[in-house]
PDB file of C-alpha atoms in Angstrom:
ATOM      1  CA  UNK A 125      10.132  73.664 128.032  1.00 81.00           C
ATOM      2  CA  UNK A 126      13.983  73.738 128.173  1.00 93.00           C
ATOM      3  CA  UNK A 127      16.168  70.924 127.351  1.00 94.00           C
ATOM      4  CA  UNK A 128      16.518  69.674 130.879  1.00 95.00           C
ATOM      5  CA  UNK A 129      13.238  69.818 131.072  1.00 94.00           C
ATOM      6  CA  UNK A 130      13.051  67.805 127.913  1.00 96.00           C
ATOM      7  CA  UNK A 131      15.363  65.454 128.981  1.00 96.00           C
ATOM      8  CA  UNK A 132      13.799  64.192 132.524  1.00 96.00           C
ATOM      9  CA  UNK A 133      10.264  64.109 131.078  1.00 95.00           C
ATOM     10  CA  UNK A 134      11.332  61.907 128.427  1.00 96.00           C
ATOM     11  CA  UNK A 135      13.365  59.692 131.200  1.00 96.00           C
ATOM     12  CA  UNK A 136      10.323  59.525 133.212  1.00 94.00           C
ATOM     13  CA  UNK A 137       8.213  58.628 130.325  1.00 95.00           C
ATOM     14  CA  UNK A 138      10.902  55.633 129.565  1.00 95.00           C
ATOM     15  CA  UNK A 139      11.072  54.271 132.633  1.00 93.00           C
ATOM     16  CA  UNK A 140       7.264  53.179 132.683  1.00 91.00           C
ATOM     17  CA  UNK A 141       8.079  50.743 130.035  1.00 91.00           C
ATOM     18  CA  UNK A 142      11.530  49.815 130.253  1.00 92.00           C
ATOM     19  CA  UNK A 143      14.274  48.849 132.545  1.00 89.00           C
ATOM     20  CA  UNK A 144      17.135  51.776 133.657  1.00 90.00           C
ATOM     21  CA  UNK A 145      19.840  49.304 132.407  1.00 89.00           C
ATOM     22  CA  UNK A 146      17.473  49.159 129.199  1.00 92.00           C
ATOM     23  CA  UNK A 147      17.972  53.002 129.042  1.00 95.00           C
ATOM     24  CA  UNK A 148      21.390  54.588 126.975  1.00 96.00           C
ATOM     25  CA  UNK A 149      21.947  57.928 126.600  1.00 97.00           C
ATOM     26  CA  UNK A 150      21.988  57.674 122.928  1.00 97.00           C
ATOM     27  CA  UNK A 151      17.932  56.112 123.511  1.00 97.00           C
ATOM     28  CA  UNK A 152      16.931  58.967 125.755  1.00 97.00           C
ATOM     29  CA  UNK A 153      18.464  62.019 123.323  1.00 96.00           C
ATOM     30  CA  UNK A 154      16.704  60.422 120.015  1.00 97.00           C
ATOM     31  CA  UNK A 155      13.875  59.831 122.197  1.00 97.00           C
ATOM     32  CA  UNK A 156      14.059  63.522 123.617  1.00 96.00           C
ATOM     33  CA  UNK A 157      14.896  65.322 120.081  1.00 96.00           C
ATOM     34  CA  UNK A 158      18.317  66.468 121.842  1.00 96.00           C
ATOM     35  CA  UNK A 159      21.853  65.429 120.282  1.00 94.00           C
ATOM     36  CA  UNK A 160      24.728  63.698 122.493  1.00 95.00           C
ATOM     37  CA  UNK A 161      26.673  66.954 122.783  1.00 96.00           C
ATOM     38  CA  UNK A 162      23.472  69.126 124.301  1.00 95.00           C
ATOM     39  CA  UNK A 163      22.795  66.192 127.138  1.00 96.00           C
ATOM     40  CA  UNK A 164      26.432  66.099 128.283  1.00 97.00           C
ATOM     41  CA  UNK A 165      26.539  69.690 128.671  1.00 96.00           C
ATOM     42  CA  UNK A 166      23.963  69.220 131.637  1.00 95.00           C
ATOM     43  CA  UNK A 167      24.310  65.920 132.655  1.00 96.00           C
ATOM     44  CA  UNK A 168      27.313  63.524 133.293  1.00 96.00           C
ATOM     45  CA  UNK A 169      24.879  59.944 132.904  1.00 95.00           C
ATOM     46  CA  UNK A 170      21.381  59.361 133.363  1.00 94.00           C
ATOM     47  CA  UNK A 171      22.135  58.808 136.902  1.00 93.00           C
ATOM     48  CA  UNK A 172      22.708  62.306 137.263  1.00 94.00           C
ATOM     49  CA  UNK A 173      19.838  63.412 134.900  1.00 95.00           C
ATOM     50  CA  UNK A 174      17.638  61.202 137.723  1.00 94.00           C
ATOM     51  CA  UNK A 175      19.522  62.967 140.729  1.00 92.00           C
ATOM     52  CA  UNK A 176      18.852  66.169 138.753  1.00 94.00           C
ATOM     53  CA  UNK A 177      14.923  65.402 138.508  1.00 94.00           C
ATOM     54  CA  UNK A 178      14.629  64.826 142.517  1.00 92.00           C
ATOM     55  CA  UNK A 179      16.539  67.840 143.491  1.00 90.00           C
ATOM     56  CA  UNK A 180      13.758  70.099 141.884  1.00 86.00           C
ATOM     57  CA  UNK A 181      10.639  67.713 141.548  1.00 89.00           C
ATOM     58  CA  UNK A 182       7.668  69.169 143.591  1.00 88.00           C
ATOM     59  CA  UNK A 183       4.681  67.306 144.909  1.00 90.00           C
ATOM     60  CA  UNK A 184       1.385  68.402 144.364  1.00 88.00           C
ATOM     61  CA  UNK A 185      -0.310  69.473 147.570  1.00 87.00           C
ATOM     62  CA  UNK A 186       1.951  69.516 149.322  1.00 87.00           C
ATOM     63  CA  UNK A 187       2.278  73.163 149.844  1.00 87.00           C
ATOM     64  CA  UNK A 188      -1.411  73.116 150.723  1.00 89.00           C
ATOM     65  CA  UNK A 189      -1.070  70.144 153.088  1.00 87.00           C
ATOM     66  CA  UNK A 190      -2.454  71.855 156.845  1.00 83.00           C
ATOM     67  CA  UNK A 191      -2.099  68.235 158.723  1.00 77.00           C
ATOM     68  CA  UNK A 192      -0.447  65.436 159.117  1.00 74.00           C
ATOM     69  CA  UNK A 193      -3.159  63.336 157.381  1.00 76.00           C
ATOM     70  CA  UNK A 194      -2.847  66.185 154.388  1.00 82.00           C
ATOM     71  CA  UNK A 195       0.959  65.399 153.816  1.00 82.00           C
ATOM     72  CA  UNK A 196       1.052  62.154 154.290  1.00 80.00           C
ATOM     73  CA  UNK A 197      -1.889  61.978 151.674  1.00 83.00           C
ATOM     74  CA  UNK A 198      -0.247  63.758 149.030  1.00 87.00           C
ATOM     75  CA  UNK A 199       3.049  62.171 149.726  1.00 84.00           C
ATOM     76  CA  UNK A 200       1.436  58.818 149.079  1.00 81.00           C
ATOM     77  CA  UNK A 201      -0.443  59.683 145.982  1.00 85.00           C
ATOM     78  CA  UNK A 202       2.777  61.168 144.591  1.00 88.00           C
ATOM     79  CA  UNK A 203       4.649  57.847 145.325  1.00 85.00           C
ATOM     80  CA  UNK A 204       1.250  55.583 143.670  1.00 82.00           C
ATOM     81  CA  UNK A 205       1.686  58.355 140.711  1.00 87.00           C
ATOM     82  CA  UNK A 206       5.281  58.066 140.152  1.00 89.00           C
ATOM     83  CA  UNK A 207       5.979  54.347 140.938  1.00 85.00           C
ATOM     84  CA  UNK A 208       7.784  53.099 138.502  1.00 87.00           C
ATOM     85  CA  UNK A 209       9.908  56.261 138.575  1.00 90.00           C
ATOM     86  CA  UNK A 210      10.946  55.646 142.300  1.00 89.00           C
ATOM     87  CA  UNK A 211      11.053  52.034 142.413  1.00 86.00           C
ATOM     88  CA  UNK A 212      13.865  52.162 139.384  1.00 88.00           C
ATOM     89  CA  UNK A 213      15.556  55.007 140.726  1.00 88.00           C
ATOM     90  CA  UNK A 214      15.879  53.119 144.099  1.00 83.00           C
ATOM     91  CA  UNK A 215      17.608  50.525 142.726  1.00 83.00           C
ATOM     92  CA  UNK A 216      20.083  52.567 140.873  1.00 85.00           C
ATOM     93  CA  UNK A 217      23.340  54.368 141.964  1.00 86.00           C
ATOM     94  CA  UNK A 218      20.691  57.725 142.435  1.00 87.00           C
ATOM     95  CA  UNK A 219      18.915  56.121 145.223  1.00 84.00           C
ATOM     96  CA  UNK A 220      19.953  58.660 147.842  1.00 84.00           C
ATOM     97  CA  UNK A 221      18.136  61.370 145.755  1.00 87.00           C
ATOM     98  CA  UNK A 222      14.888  59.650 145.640  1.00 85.00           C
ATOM     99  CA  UNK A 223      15.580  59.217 149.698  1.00 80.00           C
ATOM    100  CA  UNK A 224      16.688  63.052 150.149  1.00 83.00           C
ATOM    101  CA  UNK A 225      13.409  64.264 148.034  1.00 86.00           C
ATOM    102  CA  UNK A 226      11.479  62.340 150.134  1.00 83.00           C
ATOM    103  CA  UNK A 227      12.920  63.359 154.040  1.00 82.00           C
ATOM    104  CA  UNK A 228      13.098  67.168 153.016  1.00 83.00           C
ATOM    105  CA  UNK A 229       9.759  67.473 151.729  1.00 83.00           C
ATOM    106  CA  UNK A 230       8.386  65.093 154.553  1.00 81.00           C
ATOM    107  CA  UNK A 231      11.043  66.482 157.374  1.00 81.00           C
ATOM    108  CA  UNK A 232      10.647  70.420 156.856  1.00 80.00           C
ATOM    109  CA  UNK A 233       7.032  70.494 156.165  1.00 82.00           C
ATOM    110  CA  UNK A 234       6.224  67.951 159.118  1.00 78.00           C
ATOM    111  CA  UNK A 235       8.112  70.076 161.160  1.00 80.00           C
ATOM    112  CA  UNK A 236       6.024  73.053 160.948  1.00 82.00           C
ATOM    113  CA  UNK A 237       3.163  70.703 162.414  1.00 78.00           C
ATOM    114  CA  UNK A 238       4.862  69.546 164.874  1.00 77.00           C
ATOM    115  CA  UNK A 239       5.797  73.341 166.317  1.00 79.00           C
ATOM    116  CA  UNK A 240       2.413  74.373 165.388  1.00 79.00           C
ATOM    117  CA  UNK A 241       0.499  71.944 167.164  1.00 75.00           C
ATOM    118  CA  UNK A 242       2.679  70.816 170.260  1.00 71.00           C
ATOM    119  CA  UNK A 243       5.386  73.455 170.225  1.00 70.00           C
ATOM    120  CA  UNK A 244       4.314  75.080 173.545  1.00 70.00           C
ATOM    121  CA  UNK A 245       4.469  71.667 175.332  1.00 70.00           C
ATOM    122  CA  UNK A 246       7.874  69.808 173.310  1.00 73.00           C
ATOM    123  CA  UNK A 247      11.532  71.293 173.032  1.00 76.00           C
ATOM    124  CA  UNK A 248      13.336  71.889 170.204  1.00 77.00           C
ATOM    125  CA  UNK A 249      15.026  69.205 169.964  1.00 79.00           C
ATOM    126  CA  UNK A 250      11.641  66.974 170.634  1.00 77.00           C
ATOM    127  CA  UNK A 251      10.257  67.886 167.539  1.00 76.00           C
ATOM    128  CA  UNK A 252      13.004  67.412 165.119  1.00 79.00           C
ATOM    129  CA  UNK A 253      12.891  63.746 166.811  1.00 79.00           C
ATOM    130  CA  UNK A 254       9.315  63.694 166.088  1.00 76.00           C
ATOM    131  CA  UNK A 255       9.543  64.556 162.635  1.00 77.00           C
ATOM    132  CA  UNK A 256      12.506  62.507 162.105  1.00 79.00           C
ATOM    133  CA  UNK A 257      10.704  59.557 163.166  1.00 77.00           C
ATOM    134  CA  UNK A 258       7.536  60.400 161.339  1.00 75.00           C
ATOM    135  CA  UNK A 259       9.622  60.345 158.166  1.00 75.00           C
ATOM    136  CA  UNK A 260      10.908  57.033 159.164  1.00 75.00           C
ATOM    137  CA  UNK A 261       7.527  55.980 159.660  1.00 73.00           C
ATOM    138  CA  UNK A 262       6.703  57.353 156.104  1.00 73.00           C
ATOM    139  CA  UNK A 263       8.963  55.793 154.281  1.00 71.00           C
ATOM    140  CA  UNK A 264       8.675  52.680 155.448  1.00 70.00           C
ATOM    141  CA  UNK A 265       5.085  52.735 154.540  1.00 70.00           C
ATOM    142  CA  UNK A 266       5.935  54.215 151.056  1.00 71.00           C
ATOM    143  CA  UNK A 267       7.868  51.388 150.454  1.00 70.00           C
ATOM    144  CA  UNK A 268       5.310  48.936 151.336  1.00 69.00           C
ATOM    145  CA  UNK A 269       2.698  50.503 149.095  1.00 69.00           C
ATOM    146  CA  UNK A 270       5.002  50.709 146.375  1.00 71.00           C
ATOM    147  CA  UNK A 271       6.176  46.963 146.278  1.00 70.00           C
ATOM    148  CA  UNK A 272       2.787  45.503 146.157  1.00 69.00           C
ATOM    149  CA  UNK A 273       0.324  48.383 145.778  1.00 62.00           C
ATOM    150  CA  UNK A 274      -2.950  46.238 145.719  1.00 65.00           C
ATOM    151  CA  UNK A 275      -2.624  45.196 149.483  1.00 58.00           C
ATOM    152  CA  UNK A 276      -2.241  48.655 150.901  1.00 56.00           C
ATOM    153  CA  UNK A 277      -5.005  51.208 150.527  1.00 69.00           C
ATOM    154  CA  UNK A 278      -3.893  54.906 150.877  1.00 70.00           C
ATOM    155  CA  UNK A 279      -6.391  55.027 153.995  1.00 76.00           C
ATOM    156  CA  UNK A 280      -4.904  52.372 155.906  1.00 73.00           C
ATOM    157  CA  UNK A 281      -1.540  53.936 155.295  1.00 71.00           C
ATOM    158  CA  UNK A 282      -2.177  57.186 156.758  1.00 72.00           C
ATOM    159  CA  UNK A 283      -3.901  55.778 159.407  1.00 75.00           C
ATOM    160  CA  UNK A 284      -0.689  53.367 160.402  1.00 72.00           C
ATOM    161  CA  UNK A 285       0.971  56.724 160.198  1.00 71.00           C
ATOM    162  CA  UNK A 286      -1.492  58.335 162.179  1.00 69.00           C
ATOM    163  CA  UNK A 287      -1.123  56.254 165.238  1.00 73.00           C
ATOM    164  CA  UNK A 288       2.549  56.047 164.739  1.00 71.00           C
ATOM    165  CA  UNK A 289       3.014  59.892 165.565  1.00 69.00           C
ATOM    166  CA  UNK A 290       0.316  59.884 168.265  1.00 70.00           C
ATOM    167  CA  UNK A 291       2.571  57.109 169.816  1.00 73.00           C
ATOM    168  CA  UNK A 292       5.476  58.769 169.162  1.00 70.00           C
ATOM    169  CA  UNK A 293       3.677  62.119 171.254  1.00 69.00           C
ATOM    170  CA  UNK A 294       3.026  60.538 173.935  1.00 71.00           C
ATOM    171  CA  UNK A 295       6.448  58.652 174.207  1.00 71.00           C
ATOM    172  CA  UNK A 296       7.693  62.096 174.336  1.00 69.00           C
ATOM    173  CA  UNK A 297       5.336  63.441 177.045  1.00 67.00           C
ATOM    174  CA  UNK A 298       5.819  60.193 179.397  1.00 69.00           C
ATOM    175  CA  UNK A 299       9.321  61.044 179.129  1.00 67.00           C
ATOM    176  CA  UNK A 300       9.595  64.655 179.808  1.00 64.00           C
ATOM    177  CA  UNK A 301       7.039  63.973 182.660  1.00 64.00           C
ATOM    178  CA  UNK A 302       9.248  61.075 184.110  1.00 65.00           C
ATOM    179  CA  UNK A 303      12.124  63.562 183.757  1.00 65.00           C
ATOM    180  CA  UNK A 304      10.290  66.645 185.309  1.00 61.00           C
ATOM    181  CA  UNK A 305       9.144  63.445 188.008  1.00 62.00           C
ATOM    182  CA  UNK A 306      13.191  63.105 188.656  1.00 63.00           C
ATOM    183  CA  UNK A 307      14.291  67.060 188.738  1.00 60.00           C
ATOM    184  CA  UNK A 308      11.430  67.219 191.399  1.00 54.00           C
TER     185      UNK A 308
END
């Protein structure tokens, strides 16, 4: 494992027990076996060792994910899995990274759904609405799930989600039909 490597494990591994603020560089380079001088080579601040960890974190199953009900699943365990990770990244000055992760996996992925499943009846530009608002819909979830985990069962999640982009499909179709309705 290489020092970055190291370096964000050891951050992650922090983080379950302790507060970001709670977190020093000096703490995280005894803790990952590194001196001062190796971390700032890579890293300005631990901000940027958490933007660092987003910008090439992968979630499991995703890449076998066939559905909608498939990403969203492994999207959600990801976010039960890595909770205390997100939750204290969100509330630092890396928040956009945790945000960014989260739309591109969600966004390109989602997309290929979308095209596969409804491309010959939607426009372009219909399904990169669609799978904008799916990741929307997503996140919003995510966050719910992650602030109080015991109220929210992964099931009920995806199937908020579920009926989300089904109403989101046919808000679509009423509209190009309404529109086709006008032209005509």
């Amino acid at each position: 494992m290489n020092k970055q490597a190291i370096v964000k494990t050891t951050l992650k591994r922090l983080l379950e027990n302790n507060s970001l603020s709670d977190i020093t560089v000096q703490k995280l380079c005894k803790e990952s076996g590194i001196n001062r001088q190796t971390f700032y080579y890579h890293y300005t601040d631990i901000e940027d060792v958490l933007n660092d960890y987003f910008l090439n974190e992968k979630i499991d199953g995703l890449d076998k994910a066939n559905s909608w009900p498939e990403l969203v699943h492994a999207i959600l365990m990801y976010a039960r899995v890595n909770r205390q990770l997100i939750l204290k990244t969100l509330k630092s000055k890396a928040s956009g990274a945790v945000e960014s992760f989260f739309f591109n996996n969600l966004y390109h992925k989602g997309k290929k759904f979308i095209e596969t499943q409804y491309g010959s009846t939607l426009e372009k530009n219909d399904i990169s609405e669609v799978a904008k608002l799916m990741c929307d819909s997503i996140s919003r979830e995510m966050a719910r799930l992650l602030s109080n985990p015991s109220e929210l069962s992964i099931p009920a999640i995806e199937e908020n989600i579920s009926k989300t982009f089904d109403g989101v499909l046919d808000l679509i179709c009423v509209n190009k039909q309404n529109k086709k309705g006008k032209k005509a």
